[in-house]
């Protein structure tokens, strides 16, 4: 019995030494990489999941050829989301245009250990009645139907904002390792339409959700407004339970992510450390939305806004 106990202790000691050596090796590997290498590798790692990494501001965003485009959209996605640790406020805007019912929907909230926001542009293959909205399947718009959009996500408690602008079918911002309650987020949205008729149709759809005219700004074919909280939305008991449980778990996992990646301060360093140390956790990080692409490679690399913070805590202590 003593011999078996000795073997177990020896194995435990060996595992601790191996883990410590491996950890230090990973830290050295990341420290030896320059900014361009880190950004390029993160973009390549994220591409199969349908995302690109924006190194300057430290967030992930969806690519134009993301595989999620084939999944389209149905109301069931939003209903099931809290059961998969996605807790957000949603604002679906339905409107009819050129023989089809369109859906432009906004989301803001917590996606696992990521704080994020989305705008998705879809349409059905025909005109729908209001009773069909929750049962219909909407397909993502084609490339020629994509719209120029701007998302500016602000944390009203911290008074911090981040912005992205692009012509897209599904424009997103996902900030890893940040926990936020959806009610504390404000989303500033601007969408430009190809025709006055489409802009007016969207305006009518937005007005039907409960927005007042004073909350909407129109400049030419571009329409802007703020999305703070879901309007006219109430959750049943089951959904409220899953939202509370998921937020509780999200908060814990965010703290765990920060603790595991504590040798580093920069987002790209933390994510690479997570990938090299716990690949399964990295994959979990990028399972952001709904249910082999060529690797995307950046044409250029940009320094971060606070480059001097890109170091390890070990350097601080020394």
Tab-separated table of N, CA, C and O in Angstrom, residues 25 58 63 67 103 114 120 153 161 163 172 179 246 248 251 261 268 276 288-289:
chain	number	residue	atom	x	y	z
A	25	UNK	N	7.586	27.347	-20.961
A	25	UNK	CA	7.945	27.239	-22.376
A	25	UNK	C	6.948	28.006	-23.241
A	25	UNK	O	7.320	28.702	-24.200
A	58	UNK	N	-8.435	44.686	-30.089
A	58	UNK	CA	-8.543	43.499	-29.264
A	58	UNK	C	-9.905	42.846	-29.240
A	58	UNK	O	-10.394	42.458	-28.171
A	63	UNK	N	-16.459	37.242	-40.274
A	63	UNK	CA	-15.969	37.447	-41.635
A	63	UNK	C	-17.136	37.392	-42.627
A	63	UNK	O	-18.207	36.853	-42.319
A	67	UNK	N	-19.120	30.639	-41.924
A	67	UNK	CA	-19.988	29.486	-42.166
A	67	UNK	C	-21.396	29.716	-41.598
A	67	UNK	O	-22.366	29.091	-42.044
A	103	UNK	N	-35.653	41.117	-42.209
A	103	UNK	CA	-35.401	41.158	-40.775
A	103	UNK	C	-33.994	41.704	-40.551
A	103	UNK	O	-33.012	41.126	-41.023
A	114	UNK	N	-17.370	36.371	-23.479
A	114	UNK	CA	-17.216	37.526	-24.360
A	114	UNK	C	-18.388	38.489	-24.193
A	114	UNK	O	-19.551	38.070	-24.191
A	120	UNK	N	-27.598	41.581	-37.691
A	120	UNK	CA	-27.771	40.594	-38.750
A	120	UNK	C	-28.825	41.063	-39.742
A	120	UNK	O	-29.850	41.634	-39.343
A	153	UNK	N	-20.413	49.971	-29.607
A	153	UNK	CA	-20.836	49.328	-28.368
A	153	UNK	C	-20.215	50.056	-27.186
A	153	UNK	O	-18.999	50.221	-27.103
A	161	UNK	N	-16.187	52.731	-25.023
A	161	UNK	CA	-16.864	52.371	-26.277
A	161	UNK	C	-15.873	51.750	-27.254
A	161	UNK	O	-14.668	52.018	-27.194
A	163	UNK	N	-15.901	50.509	-31.641
A	163	UNK	CA	-16.696	50.703	-32.862
A	163	UNK	C	-16.140	49.896	-34.024
A	163	UNK	O	-14.935	49.659	-34.127
A	172	UNK	N	-20.282	42.120	-36.318
A	172	UNK	CA	-20.215	41.748	-34.907
A	172	UNK	C	-18.995	42.349	-34.221
A	172	UNK	O	-17.999	42.696	-34.859
A	179	UNK	N	-16.836	40.636	-18.755
A	179	UNK	CA	-18.191	40.300	-18.325
A	179	UNK	C	-19.010	41.570	-18.148
A	179	UNK	O	-18.565	42.521	-17.480
A	246	UNK	N	-26.944	31.136	-16.644
A	246	UNK	CA	-25.869	31.343	-17.615
A	246	UNK	C	-24.996	32.526	-17.233
A	246	UNK	O	-23.767	32.480	-17.364
A	248	UNK	N	-24.462	33.631	-14.219
A	248	UNK	CA	-23.668	33.187	-13.072
A	248	UNK	C	-22.442	32.404	-13.541
A	248	UNK	O	-21.313	32.645	-13.081
A	251	UNK	N	-19.872	34.689	-15.456
A	251	UNK	CA	-19.046	35.484	-14.548
A	251	UNK	C	-17.887	34.635	-13.986
A	251	UNK	O	-16.738	35.081	-13.925
A	261	UNK	N	-4.854	32.941	-17.613
A	261	UNK	CA	-3.972	33.694	-18.513
A	261	UNK	C	-3.259	34.832	-17.789
A	261	UNK	O	-2.783	35.777	-18.430
A	268	UNK	N	-4.348	39.606	-27.054
A	268	UNK	CA	-3.807	38.604	-27.975
A	268	UNK	C	-2.857	37.642	-27.261
A	268	UNK	O	-2.820	36.442	-27.581
A	276	UNK	N	-2.446	27.608	-26.558
A	276	UNK	CA	-1.339	26.679	-26.381
A	276	UNK	C	-1.509	25.817	-25.137
A	276	UNK	O	-1.083	24.659	-25.112
A	288	UNK	N	-19.286	31.317	-30.591
A	288	UNK	CA	-19.986	32.515	-30.146
A	288	UNK	C	-21.441	32.575	-30.554
A	288	UNK	O	-22.236	33.230	-29.905
A	289	UNK	N	-21.795	31.916	-31.667
A	289	UNK	CA	-23.146	32.157	-32.159
A	289	UNK	C	-23.638	30.976	-32.961
A	289	UNK	O	-22.974	30.468	-33.859
